[in-house]
Amino acid sequence: MGEGVTKMKKITVLPFLFLCCAVVVRAQSDQFLYSKMPDVFPGSRQLTLEGDLSVIMLDGAHKFIERKIDESINARQQLWKRDLSSADAYEKSVEPNRTHFTKYIGVVDKSEPPVSYNVGFPEKYPAPSMQKFADGDDDILVAETSRYRIYQVRWPVFNRVNGEGLLIEPKSKPVATVVAIPDADQQPEQLIGLSKGVAPGSQFARHLAENGYQVLIPVIISRDTVFAGEDKQQTYREWLYRQSFQMGRHIIGYEVQKIMSAIDWFKKNDKNLKIGVAGYNEGGLLAFYTAAADKRVDAVLVSGYFNSRQKVWDEPVYRNVWALLTEFGDAEIASLIAPRALTIEHSAVQTLVDQLEPSLQKKMQVEGLPYTGYKGKIQTPSFASMQSEFNRIDGFVKQNFQQRQLISGKNGQAVKFGSKEALQAFTKSLGNIRAIAISNEIPNDKRKNYDPHARQLRQVREIEDDIQQLVRDSDRERDRFFLHKIMPEIPRRNWSTQPYHQYFPVSKFTDKSDEYRKYFAEEILGRFHDELLPFNPQTRKVYDRERWTGYEVVLDVFPDVMATGILLIPKNIKSGEHRPVVVCQHGRNDYPRKLIEGNVTTYNDVAAKLADQGFVVYVPQNPYRGEDRYRWLARKGNNVKKTLFSFITSQHEQTIKWLGSLAFVDKNRIAYYGLSYGGQTAMRVPPILEGYCLSICAGDFGDWTKKVTDTHYKGSFMNTLEWEMPYFNMGNTFSYAEMAYLIFPRPFMVERGHHDLIQPDAWVGYEFGKIRFFYDQFNLGDKAEIEYFNGGHSMRGEGTFRFLHKHLNWP
């Protein structure tokens, strides 16, 4: 990029400075250089775009990221080095890809050995066990037919998480073992015929049991709503997805690990028994992903799920997997299963639309902003799309290397899931050549107190408890990840009295911090590596005040991506003078003019007041506007390892370069001051862009991990509509203290209203205490400040103004 930037300066910056010099010549008779300014800023073109520029900006950003998604199909092939010389060589060659896949879906190494839950079956079920248990007054034995028995079972996964479901044991020696996974809207009992809701022809768990298979049907997390009847709709799957994503886990990963732990038990009891996994819809996803993650799975049947994933961003948010499309489509995931067998069944699924806050739709209509009103949908894919993706597997592994089959009805019609033809192909791949025989013998449930809702809540709460424990431990985990590695000499924060030590030289930290800055930019926020376009500035004068002139500005960033904002230029700048700049940033759903006029209590006209005091001020339009339009941008970005801040960082990078090119700007004194979502920007962009010489975070500071994941705090994003706030694995790597460490040694300040409901004072004080402690180790405590005031979510503009004057050395 360095060479590209140099060329860009030759093209745009020098002519622009030349034109600015022309203004100097023309204004020699004026006392001040910029007292009279033209309608179009010198060195720029006339801005003719009309309407809400934030909408135009978002439209362009969506085009750009969709192009990146389209390009991912070819780009991801560079990350694979398949060796087809033998099965062992192939498995070894794709192991790095499998490692990436399991990381992204949140499958983690078990931190402790499984707990034994043996109850009454010590000789048959050695630890780790699959416990057969009585639920309430019910018997362990749920039902029995002439061919098999059904038991209630529970098995340990890790920590405080257990799997639950039904175990079907044939009365003869099992042919093989199959984990049969229902859809999220199905109960295990429905796949065996104990409960109504699944047609007899689709009860594939029962059909397998009747043919001599040992079958486990796990409970999976449902799509029932957490806040039934409220605007802030979330399913249980989304509820757990949001929490786990921030902590480097995933609802998908938790459920895959439940299946893998069941396989642990099956293999312990008979290591030679073949293992198959089969699932429908959400269960199809889990079967597919489990087979890709666990090489012990001999064959897999995927029904109602396989398709091109290029629009996975349009599926329910709980299917959002960080960086998925950078390396994996369904064809690539299928290649992780090779050389093991794969059967795909083109079955119909019920169309589901994850509806969103109807009251917000009315609000957006009033403001004239786009609003989709949903968070994702599931629908039956076309056979042509499925077949196209299935055929892509041939480009990676040929049919003679992997036994695979695509099952459909006549002329590609969707079949009812669990069809006899699909089961026949699946069982054949498990080594059973006998024809599948299906009977009409339906088992009768003996239980009297069976409560599927109580069981579901138990499963939800176990996962939630595990995530919340990770949240409670996250502070120490971040210290281990960052501070204790980069500066082990810094005394640990503990109860003991530390002996006095000499201050550390700044270079001792900064020499090592670049690797963490890169990690934060690449692995947590995502960074575009496209070459920035020439600025191509477009402007129009929108303010002519007593002390300053204001221009609306549009800059090119990438093809279809622009940066826009309002530049305020003091009229008393003298020839040859270089002023400091303060970039003032608005919050969610707002726009630059709110910081300039109207005396909006949230912003108190801070941009205008700073310009009155002689600062050059720039007020960018950040893209978090339109309520859910920008959330969809974040979703699309996640699929290719990007976030909303991938766009914001690039826009600010271009903005800093442009501001630094202006004749009256001191490029070494460009400061940042943002509120709310702008405060989030204060914590994310300056750590990456060192062109900001200081940063002020207003109305957003605190423990970000708790803010995103703490289910017990009413103001947490878990209890609001903001479904784009989690960043994959940020909870274990960076909160606001760690982000401030990357701002160091530049000045950093927090502006905090005691009555701001974003986070409690206690969280704010604790997190800032870590920052002040850190700055003090280098004798730079005067560069880290916090101002509390009696007020709410706003820019007060008092202590922050003093901070800006002091550290920008103005006047």
PDB file of N, CA, C and O in Angstrom, residues 693-758:
ATOM      1  N   CYS A 693      -3.612  11.443  17.187  1.00  0.00           N
ATOM      2  CA  CYS A 693      -2.594  11.684  18.209  1.00  0.00           C
ATOM      3  C   CYS A 693      -3.136  11.533  19.622  1.00  0.00           C
ATOM      4  O   CYS A 693      -2.350  11.459  20.577  1.00  0.00           O
ATOM      5  N   LEU A 694      -4.458  11.525  19.785  1.00  0.00           N
ATOM      6  CA  LEU A 694      -5.076  11.261  21.083  1.00  0.00           C
ATOM      7  C   LEU A 694      -6.505  10.804  20.832  1.00  0.00           C
ATOM      8  O   LEU A 694      -7.051  10.966  19.731  1.00  0.00           O
ATOM      9  N   SER A 695      -7.117  10.239  21.870  1.00  0.00           N
ATOM     10  CA  SER A 695      -8.489   9.756  21.725  1.00  0.00           C
ATOM     11  C   SER A 695      -9.278  10.046  22.990  1.00  0.00           C
ATOM     12  O   SER A 695      -8.761   9.885  24.103  1.00  0.00           O
ATOM     13  N   ILE A 696     -10.538  10.461  22.795  1.00  0.00           N
ATOM     14  CA  ILE A 696     -11.453  10.706  23.913  1.00  0.00           C
ATOM     15  C   ILE A 696     -12.703   9.867  23.680  1.00  0.00           C
ATOM     16  O   ILE A 696     -13.375  10.004  22.657  1.00  0.00           O
ATOM     17  N   CYS A 697     -13.002   9.036  24.648  1.00  0.00           N
ATOM     18  CA  CYS A 697     -14.186   8.168  24.580  1.00  0.00           C
ATOM     19  C   CYS A 697     -15.250   8.722  25.523  1.00  0.00           C
ATOM     20  O   CYS A 697     -15.042   8.783  26.741  1.00  0.00           O
ATOM     21  N   ALA A 698     -16.381   9.120  24.970  1.00  0.00           N
ATOM     22  CA  ALA A 698     -17.478   9.665  25.766  1.00  0.00           C
ATOM     23  C   ALA A 698     -18.684   8.741  25.681  1.00  0.00           C
ATOM     24  O   ALA A 698     -19.047   8.266  24.606  1.00  0.00           O
ATOM     25  N   GLY A 699     -19.306   8.467  26.823  1.00  0.00           N
ATOM     26  CA  GLY A 699     -20.578   7.769  26.848  1.00  0.00           C
ATOM     27  C   GLY A 699     -20.558   6.344  26.355  1.00  0.00           C
ATOM     28  O   GLY A 699     -21.600   5.812  25.983  1.00  0.00           O
ATOM     29  N   ASP A 700     -19.409   5.689  26.364  1.00  0.00           N
ATOM     30  CA  ASP A 700     -19.387   4.298  25.930  1.00  0.00           C
ATOM     31  C   ASP A 700     -18.406   3.463  26.734  1.00  0.00           C
ATOM     32  O   ASP A 700     -18.445   2.246  26.679  1.00  0.00           O
ATOM     33  N   PHE A 701     -17.550   4.082  27.506  1.00  0.00           N
ATOM     34  CA  PHE A 701     -16.436   3.384  28.129  1.00  0.00           C
ATOM     35  C   PHE A 701     -16.892   2.447  29.246  1.00  0.00           C
ATOM     36  O   PHE A 701     -17.877   2.707  29.939  1.00  0.00           O
ATOM     37  N   GLY A 702     -16.145   1.355  29.425  1.00  0.00           N
ATOM     38  CA  GLY A 702     -16.407   0.411  30.508  1.00  0.00           C
ATOM     39  C   GLY A 702     -15.852  -0.951  30.149  1.00  0.00           C
ATOM     40  O   GLY A 702     -14.911  -1.067  29.368  1.00  0.00           O
ATOM     41  N   ASP A 703     -16.433  -1.986  30.731  1.00  0.00           N
ATOM     42  CA  ASP A 703     -16.041  -3.352  30.407  1.00  0.00           C
ATOM     43  C   ASP A 703     -16.900  -3.819  29.242  1.00  0.00           C
ATOM     44  O   ASP A 703     -18.058  -4.198  29.410  1.00  0.00           O
ATOM     45  N   TRP A 704     -16.333  -3.804  28.057  1.00  0.00           N
ATOM     46  CA  TRP A 704     -17.106  -4.114  26.853  1.00  0.00           C
ATOM     47  C   TRP A 704     -17.637  -5.540  26.874  1.00  0.00           C
ATOM     48  O   TRP A 704     -18.758  -5.811  26.426  1.00  0.00           O
ATOM     49  N   THR A 705     -16.859  -6.460  27.390  1.00  0.00           N
ATOM     50  CA  THR A 705     -17.295  -7.861  27.408  1.00  0.00           C
ATOM     51  C   THR A 705     -18.560  -8.029  28.227  1.00  0.00           C
ATOM     52  O   THR A 705     -19.507  -8.705  27.813  1.00  0.00           O
ATOM     53  N   LYS A 706     -18.601  -7.415  29.400  1.00  0.00           N
ATOM     54  CA  LYS A 706     -19.811  -7.493  30.209  1.00  0.00           C
ATOM     55  C   LYS A 706     -20.971  -6.777  29.526  1.00  0.00           C
ATOM     56  O   LYS A 706     -22.110  -7.245  29.563  1.00  0.00           O
ATOM     57  N   LYS A 707     -20.692  -5.645  28.915  1.00  0.00           N
ATOM     58  CA  LYS A 707     -21.741  -4.894  28.236  1.00  0.00           C
ATOM     59  C   LYS A 707     -22.402  -5.739  27.152  1.00  0.00           C
ATOM     60  O   LYS A 707     -23.618  -5.678  26.947  1.00  0.00           O
ATOM     61  N   VAL A 708     -21.618  -6.554  26.478  1.00  0.00           N
ATOM     62  CA  VAL A 708     -22.146  -7.355  25.379  1.00  0.00           C
ATOM     63  C   VAL A 708     -22.793  -8.647  25.872  1.00  0.00           C
ATOM     64  O   VAL A 708     -23.820  -9.077  25.342  1.00  0.00           O
ATOM     65  N   THR A 709     -22.228  -9.263  26.918  1.00  0.00           N
ATOM     66  CA  THR A 709     -22.592 -10.648  27.227  1.00  0.00           C
ATOM     67  C   THR A 709     -23.296 -10.871  28.560  1.00  0.00           C
ATOM     68  O   THR A 709     -23.876 -11.947  28.755  1.00  0.00           O
ATOM     69  N   ASP A 710     -23.242  -9.935  29.470  1.00  0.00           N
ATOM     70  CA  ASP A 710     -23.767 -10.180  30.819  1.00  0.00           C
ATOM     71  C   ASP A 710     -25.296 -10.245  30.780  1.00  0.00           C
ATOM     72  O   ASP A 710     -25.977  -9.230  30.622  1.00  0.00           O
ATOM     73  N   THR A 711     -25.835 -11.429  30.953  1.00  0.00           N
ATOM     74  CA  THR A 711     -27.292 -11.609  30.845  1.00  0.00           C
ATOM     75  C   THR A 711     -28.031 -11.083  32.068  1.00  0.00           C
ATOM     76  O   THR A 711     -29.255 -10.927  32.029  1.00  0.00           O
ATOM     77  N   HIS A 712     -27.312 -10.802  33.146  1.00  0.00           N
ATOM     78  CA  HIS A 712     -27.962 -10.344  34.378  1.00  0.00           C
ATOM     79  C   HIS A 712     -28.042  -8.823  34.477  1.00  0.00           C
ATOM     80  O   HIS A 712     -28.754  -8.297  35.328  1.00  0.00           O
ATOM     81  N   TYR A 713     -27.289  -8.127  33.619  1.00  0.00           N
ATOM     82  CA  TYR A 713     -27.302  -6.664  33.630  1.00  0.00           C
ATOM     83  C   TYR A 713     -28.364  -6.157  32.657  1.00  0.00           C
ATOM     84  O   TYR A 713     -28.325  -6.471  31.470  1.00  0.00           O
ATOM     85  N   LYS A 714     -29.302  -5.396  33.168  1.00  0.00           N
ATOM     86  CA  LYS A 714     -30.437  -4.955  32.349  1.00  0.00           C
ATOM     87  C   LYS A 714     -29.992  -4.158  31.134  1.00  0.00           C
ATOM     88  O   LYS A 714     -30.605  -4.223  30.062  1.00  0.00           O
ATOM     89  N   GLY A 715     -28.912  -3.389  31.274  1.00  0.00           N
ATOM     90  CA  GLY A 715     -28.439  -2.562  30.162  1.00  0.00           C
ATOM     91  C   GLY A 715     -27.524  -3.283  29.196  1.00  0.00           C
ATOM     92  O   GLY A 715     -26.992  -2.665  28.274  1.00  0.00           O
ATOM     93  N   SER A 716     -27.334  -4.582  29.387  1.00  0.00           N
ATOM     94  CA  SER A 716     -26.484  -5.346  28.480  1.00  0.00           C
ATOM     95  C   SER A 716     -27.133  -5.438  27.097  1.00  0.00           C
ATOM     96  O   SER A 716     -28.361  -5.453  26.963  1.00  0.00           O
ATOM     97  N   PHE A 717     -26.303  -5.552  26.066  1.00  0.00           N
ATOM     98  CA  PHE A 717     -26.821  -5.742  24.711  1.00  0.00           C
ATOM     99  C   PHE A 717     -27.531  -7.084  24.562  1.00  0.00           C
ATOM    100  O   PHE A 717     -28.233  -7.303  23.573  1.00  0.00           O
ATOM    101  N   MET A 718     -27.361  -7.974  25.534  1.00  0.00           N
ATOM    102  CA  MET A 718     -28.125  -9.221  25.509  1.00  0.00           C
ATOM    103  C   MET A 718     -29.620  -8.950  25.651  1.00  0.00           C
ATOM    104  O   MET A 718     -30.439  -9.760  25.228  1.00  0.00           O
ATOM    105  N   ASN A 719     -29.962  -7.851  26.252  1.00  0.00           N
ATOM    106  CA  ASN A 719     -31.362  -7.536  26.524  1.00  0.00           C
ATOM    107  C   ASN A 719     -31.902  -6.435  25.617  1.00  0.00           C
ATOM    108  O   ASN A 719     -32.918  -5.810  25.931  1.00  0.00           O
ATOM    109  N   THR A 720     -31.214  -6.170  24.512  1.00  0.00           N
ATOM    110  CA  THR A 720     -31.642  -5.116  23.591  1.00  0.00           C
ATOM    111  C   THR A 720     -31.659  -5.669  22.173  1.00  0.00           C
ATOM    112  O   THR A 720     -31.390  -6.839  21.934  1.00  0.00           O
ATOM    113  N   LEU A 721     -31.940  -4.811  21.227  1.00  0.00           N
ATOM    114  CA  LEU A 721     -32.058  -5.245  19.834  1.00  0.00           C
ATOM    115  C   LEU A 721     -30.716  -5.312  19.116  1.00  0.00           C
ATOM    116  O   LEU A 721     -30.645  -5.794  17.984  1.00  0.00           O
ATOM    117  N   GLU A 722     -29.631  -4.843  19.720  1.00  0.00           N
ATOM    118  CA  GLU A 722     -28.348  -4.739  19.010  1.00  0.00           C
ATOM    119  C   GLU A 722     -27.703  -6.100  18.808  1.00  0.00           C
ATOM    120  O   GLU A 722     -26.904  -6.542  19.630  1.00  0.00           O
ATOM    121  N   TRP A 723     -28.017  -6.751  17.706  1.00  0.00           N
ATOM    122  CA  TRP A 723     -27.496  -8.086  17.477  1.00  0.00           C
ATOM    123  C   TRP A 723     -26.165  -8.087  16.741  1.00  0.00           C
ATOM    124  O   TRP A 723     -25.579  -9.149  16.527  1.00  0.00           O
ATOM    125  N   GLU A 724     -25.644  -6.927  16.370  1.00  0.00           N
ATOM    126  CA  GLU A 724     -24.354  -6.897  15.666  1.00  0.00           C
ATOM    127  C   GLU A 724     -23.189  -6.599  16.601  1.00  0.00           C
ATOM    128  O   GLU A 724     -22.040  -6.544  16.174  1.00  0.00           O
ATOM    129  N   MET A 725     -23.439  -6.420  17.912  1.00  0.00           N
ATOM    130  CA  MET A 725     -22.397  -5.961  18.817  1.00  0.00           C
ATOM    131  C   MET A 725     -21.305  -6.978  19.155  1.00  0.00           C
ATOM    132  O   MET A 725     -20.191  -6.591  19.458  1.00  0.00           O
ATOM    133  N   PRO A 726     -21.570  -8.289  19.182  1.00  0.00           N
ATOM    134  CA  PRO A 726     -20.475  -9.221  19.513  1.00  0.00           C
ATOM    135  C   PRO A 726     -19.401  -9.248  18.420  1.00  0.00           C
ATOM    136  O   PRO A 726     -19.699  -9.154  17.227  1.00  0.00           O
ATOM    137  N   TYR A 727     -18.155  -9.372  18.852  1.00  0.00           N
ATOM    138  CA  TYR A 727     -17.019  -9.552  17.954  1.00  0.00           C
ATOM    139  C   TYR A 727     -16.377 -10.880  18.321  1.00  0.00           C
ATOM    140  O   TYR A 727     -16.099 -11.118  19.503  1.00  0.00           O
ATOM    141  N   PHE A 728     -16.099 -11.721  17.347  1.00  0.00           N
ATOM    142  CA  PHE A 728     -15.691 -13.076  17.651  1.00  0.00           C
ATOM    143  C   PHE A 728     -14.410 -13.110  18.483  1.00  0.00           C
ATOM    144  O   PHE A 728     -13.375 -12.581  18.085  1.00  0.00           O
ATOM    145  N   ASN A 729     -14.526 -13.698  19.665  1.00  0.00           N
ATOM    146  CA  ASN A 729     -13.421 -13.920  20.603  1.00  0.00           C
ATOM    147  C   ASN A 729     -12.836 -12.641  21.181  1.00  0.00           C
ATOM    148  O   ASN A 729     -11.764 -12.670  21.780  1.00  0.00           O
ATOM    149  N   MET A 730     -13.508 -11.510  21.050  1.00  0.00           N
ATOM    150  CA  MET A 730     -12.997 -10.278  21.641  1.00  0.00           C
ATOM    151  C   MET A 730     -12.935 -10.393  23.172  1.00  0.00           C
ATOM    152  O   MET A 730     -12.041  -9.831  23.806  1.00  0.00           O
ATOM    153  N   GLY A 731     -13.876 -11.134  23.760  1.00  0.00           N
ATOM    154  CA  GLY A 731     -13.928 -11.225  25.208  1.00  0.00           C
ATOM    155  C   GLY A 731     -12.675 -11.806  25.832  1.00  0.00           C
ATOM    156  O   GLY A 731     -12.339 -11.486  26.969  1.00  0.00           O
ATOM    157  N   ASN A 732     -11.956 -12.664  25.105  1.00  0.00           N
ATOM    158  CA  ASN A 732     -10.738 -13.278  25.620  1.00  0.00           C
ATOM    159  C   ASN A 732      -9.483 -12.524  25.231  1.00  0.00           C
ATOM    160  O   ASN A 732      -8.385 -12.916  25.641  1.00  0.00           O
ATOM    161  N   THR A 733      -9.632 -11.460  24.447  1.00  0.00           N
ATOM    162  CA  THR A 733      -8.448 -10.786  23.903  1.00  0.00           C
ATOM    163  C   THR A 733      -8.409  -9.288  24.191  1.00  0.00           C
ATOM    164  O   THR A 733      -7.399  -8.776  24.657  1.00  0.00           O
ATOM    165  N   PHE A 734      -9.514  -8.584  23.944  1.00  0.00           N
ATOM    166  CA  PHE A 734      -9.514  -7.127  24.097  1.00  0.00           C
ATOM    167  C   PHE A 734     -10.811  -6.640  24.719  1.00  0.00           C
ATOM    168  O   PHE A 734     -11.901  -6.946  24.240  1.00  0.00           O
ATOM    169  N   SER A 735     -10.685  -5.890  25.797  1.00  0.00           N
ATOM    170  CA  SER A 735     -11.757  -5.009  26.240  1.00  0.00           C
ATOM    171  C   SER A 735     -11.185  -3.603  26.160  1.00  0.00           C
ATOM    172  O   SER A 735     -10.167  -3.386  25.503  1.00  0.00           O
ATOM    173  N   TYR A 736     -11.806  -2.638  26.823  1.00  0.00           N
ATOM    174  CA  TYR A 736     -11.375  -1.265  26.589  1.00  0.00           C
ATOM    175  C   TYR A 736     -10.006  -0.946  27.180  1.00  0.00           C
ATOM    176  O   TYR A 736      -9.293  -0.078  26.682  1.00  0.00           O
ATOM    177  N   ALA A 737      -9.609  -1.649  28.234  1.00  0.00           N
ATOM    178  CA  ALA A 737      -8.262  -1.429  28.759  1.00  0.00           C
ATOM    179  C   ALA A 737      -7.221  -1.843  27.725  1.00  0.00           C
ATOM    180  O   ALA A 737      -6.271  -1.095  27.443  1.00  0.00           O
ATOM    181  N   GLU A 738      -7.406  -3.027  27.147  1.00  0.00           N
ATOM    182  CA  GLU A 738      -6.432  -3.520  26.170  1.00  0.00           C
ATOM    183  C   GLU A 738      -6.407  -2.648  24.918  1.00  0.00           C
ATOM    184  O   GLU A 738      -5.343  -2.443  24.319  1.00  0.00           O
ATOM    185  N   MET A 739      -7.566  -2.122  24.519  1.00  0.00           N
ATOM    186  CA  MET A 739      -7.580  -1.210  23.371  1.00  0.00           C
ATOM    187  C   MET A 739      -6.807   0.065  23.698  1.00  0.00           C
ATOM    188  O   MET A 739      -6.072   0.599  22.856  1.00  0.00           O
ATOM    189  N   ALA A 740      -6.960   0.542  24.941  1.00  0.00           N
ATOM    190  CA  ALA A 740      -6.226   1.753  25.353  1.00  0.00           C
ATOM    191  C   ALA A 740      -4.726   1.483  25.418  1.00  0.00           C
ATOM    192  O   ALA A 740      -3.922   2.393  25.169  1.00  0.00           O
ATOM    193  N   TYR A 741      -4.324   0.251  25.752  1.00  0.00           N
ATOM    194  CA  TYR A 741      -2.892  -0.061  25.746  1.00  0.00           C
ATOM    195  C   TYR A 741      -2.306   0.153  24.349  1.00  0.00           C
ATOM    196  O   TYR A 741      -1.127   0.485  24.213  1.00  0.00           O
ATOM    197  N   LEU A 742      -3.127  -0.064  23.319  1.00  0.00           N
ATOM    198  CA  LEU A 742      -2.646   0.149  21.947  1.00  0.00           C
ATOM    199  C   LEU A 742      -2.670   1.622  21.556  1.00  0.00           C
ATOM    200  O   LEU A 742      -2.034   2.010  20.578  1.00  0.00           O
ATOM    201  N   ILE A 743      -3.439   2.436  22.279  1.00  0.00           N
ATOM    202  CA  ILE A 743      -3.380   3.891  22.077  1.00  0.00           C
ATOM    203  C   ILE A 743      -2.122   4.455  22.729  1.00  0.00           C
ATOM    204  O   ILE A 743      -1.511   5.400  22.222  1.00  0.00           O
ATOM    205  N   PHE A 744      -1.731   3.902  23.863  1.00  0.00           N
ATOM    206  CA  PHE A 744      -0.518   4.301  24.578  1.00  0.00           C
ATOM    207  C   PHE A 744       0.670   4.379  23.622  1.00  0.00           C
ATOM    208  O   PHE A 744       0.801   3.533  22.727  1.00  0.00           O
ATOM    209  N   PRO A 745       1.582   5.365  23.767  1.00  0.00           N
ATOM    210  CA  PRO A 745       1.665   6.384  24.820  1.00  0.00           C
ATOM    211  C   PRO A 745       0.926   7.676  24.502  1.00  0.00           C
ATOM    212  O   PRO A 745       1.140   8.690  25.160  1.00  0.00           O
ATOM    213  N   ARG A 746       0.061   7.641  23.498  1.00  0.00           N
ATOM    214  CA  ARG A 746      -0.711   8.838  23.170  1.00  0.00           C
ATOM    215  C   ARG A 746      -1.710   9.129  24.289  1.00  0.00           C
ATOM    216  O   ARG A 746      -2.139   8.215  24.998  1.00  0.00           O
ATOM    217  N   PRO A 747      -2.099  10.372  24.462  1.00  0.00           N
ATOM    218  CA  PRO A 747      -3.069  10.711  25.520  1.00  0.00           C
ATOM    219  C   PRO A 747      -4.423  10.049  25.280  1.00  0.00           C
ATOM    220  O   PRO A 747      -4.867   9.889  24.141  1.00  0.00           O
ATOM    221  N   PHE A 748      -5.067   9.700  26.388  1.00  0.00           N
ATOM    222  CA  PHE A 748      -6.371   9.046  26.323  1.00  0.00           C
ATOM    223  C   PHE A 748      -7.244   9.572  27.452  1.00  0.00           C
ATOM    224  O   PHE A 748      -6.794   9.729  28.583  1.00  0.00           O
ATOM    225  N   MET A 749      -8.535   9.826  27.139  1.00  0.00           N
ATOM    226  CA  MET A 749      -9.449  10.361  28.143  1.00  0.00           C
ATOM    227  C   MET A 749     -10.822   9.716  28.027  1.00  0.00           C
ATOM    228  O   MET A 749     -11.259   9.345  26.938  1.00  0.00           O
ATOM    229  N   VAL A 750     -11.486   9.610  29.181  1.00  0.00           N
ATOM    230  CA  VAL A 750     -12.869   9.125  29.258  1.00  0.00           C
ATOM    231  C   VAL A 750     -13.742  10.242  29.810  1.00  0.00           C
ATOM    232  O   VAL A 750     -13.373  10.900  30.792  1.00  0.00           O
ATOM    233  N   GLU A 751     -14.885  10.464  29.167  1.00  0.00           N
ATOM    234  CA  GLU A 751     -15.880  11.425  29.651  1.00  0.00           C
ATOM    235  C   GLU A 751     -17.101  10.614  30.078  1.00  0.00           C
ATOM    236  O   GLU A 751     -17.700   9.910  29.277  1.00  0.00           O
ATOM    237  N   ARG A 752     -17.475  10.744  31.350  1.00  0.00           N
ATOM    238  CA  ARG A 752     -18.461   9.837  31.923  1.00  0.00           C
ATOM    239  C   ARG A 752     -19.521  10.570  32.744  1.00  0.00           C
ATOM    240  O   ARG A 752     -19.199  11.233  33.737  1.00  0.00           O
ATOM    241  N   GLY A 753     -20.779  10.458  32.305  1.00  0.00           N
ATOM    242  CA  GLY A 753     -21.883  10.971  33.098  1.00  0.00           C
ATOM    243  C   GLY A 753     -22.336   9.919  34.100  1.00  0.00           C
ATOM    244  O   GLY A 753     -22.575   8.770  33.740  1.00  0.00           O
ATOM    245  N   HIS A 754     -22.434  10.296  35.361  1.00  0.00           N
ATOM    246  CA  HIS A 754     -22.797   9.333  36.402  1.00  0.00           C
ATOM    247  C   HIS A 754     -24.115   8.627  36.099  1.00  0.00           C
ATOM    248  O   HIS A 754     -24.315   7.476  36.486  1.00  0.00           O
ATOM    249  N   HIS A 755     -25.015   9.313  35.435  1.00  0.00           N
ATOM    250  CA  HIS A 755     -26.351   8.762  35.209  1.00  0.00           C
ATOM    251  C   HIS A 755     -26.507   8.103  33.832  1.00  0.00           C
ATOM    252  O   HIS A 755     -27.617   7.770  33.428  1.00  0.00           O
ATOM    253  N   ASP A 756     -25.392   7.945  33.141  1.00  0.00           N
ATOM    254  CA  ASP A 756     -25.405   7.266  31.848  1.00  0.00           C
ATOM    255  C   ASP A 756     -25.712   5.786  32.080  1.00  0.00           C
ATOM    256  O   ASP A 756     -25.028   5.105  32.854  1.00  0.00           O
ATOM    257  N   LEU A 757     -26.745   5.279  31.407  1.00  0.00           N
ATOM    258  CA  LEU A 757     -27.187   3.905  31.619  1.00  0.00           C
ATOM    259  C   LEU A 757     -26.418   2.881  30.779  1.00  0.00           C
ATOM    260  O   LEU A 757     -26.705   1.680  30.865  1.00  0.00           O
ATOM    261  N   ILE A 758     -25.458   3.337  29.992  1.00  0.00           N
ATOM    262  CA  ILE A 758     -24.720   2.411  29.136  1.00  0.00           C
ATOM    263  C   ILE A 758     -23.999   1.350  29.976  1.00  0.00           C
ATOM    264  O   ILE A 758     -24.073   0.158  29.708  1.00  0.00           O
TER     265      ILE A 758
END
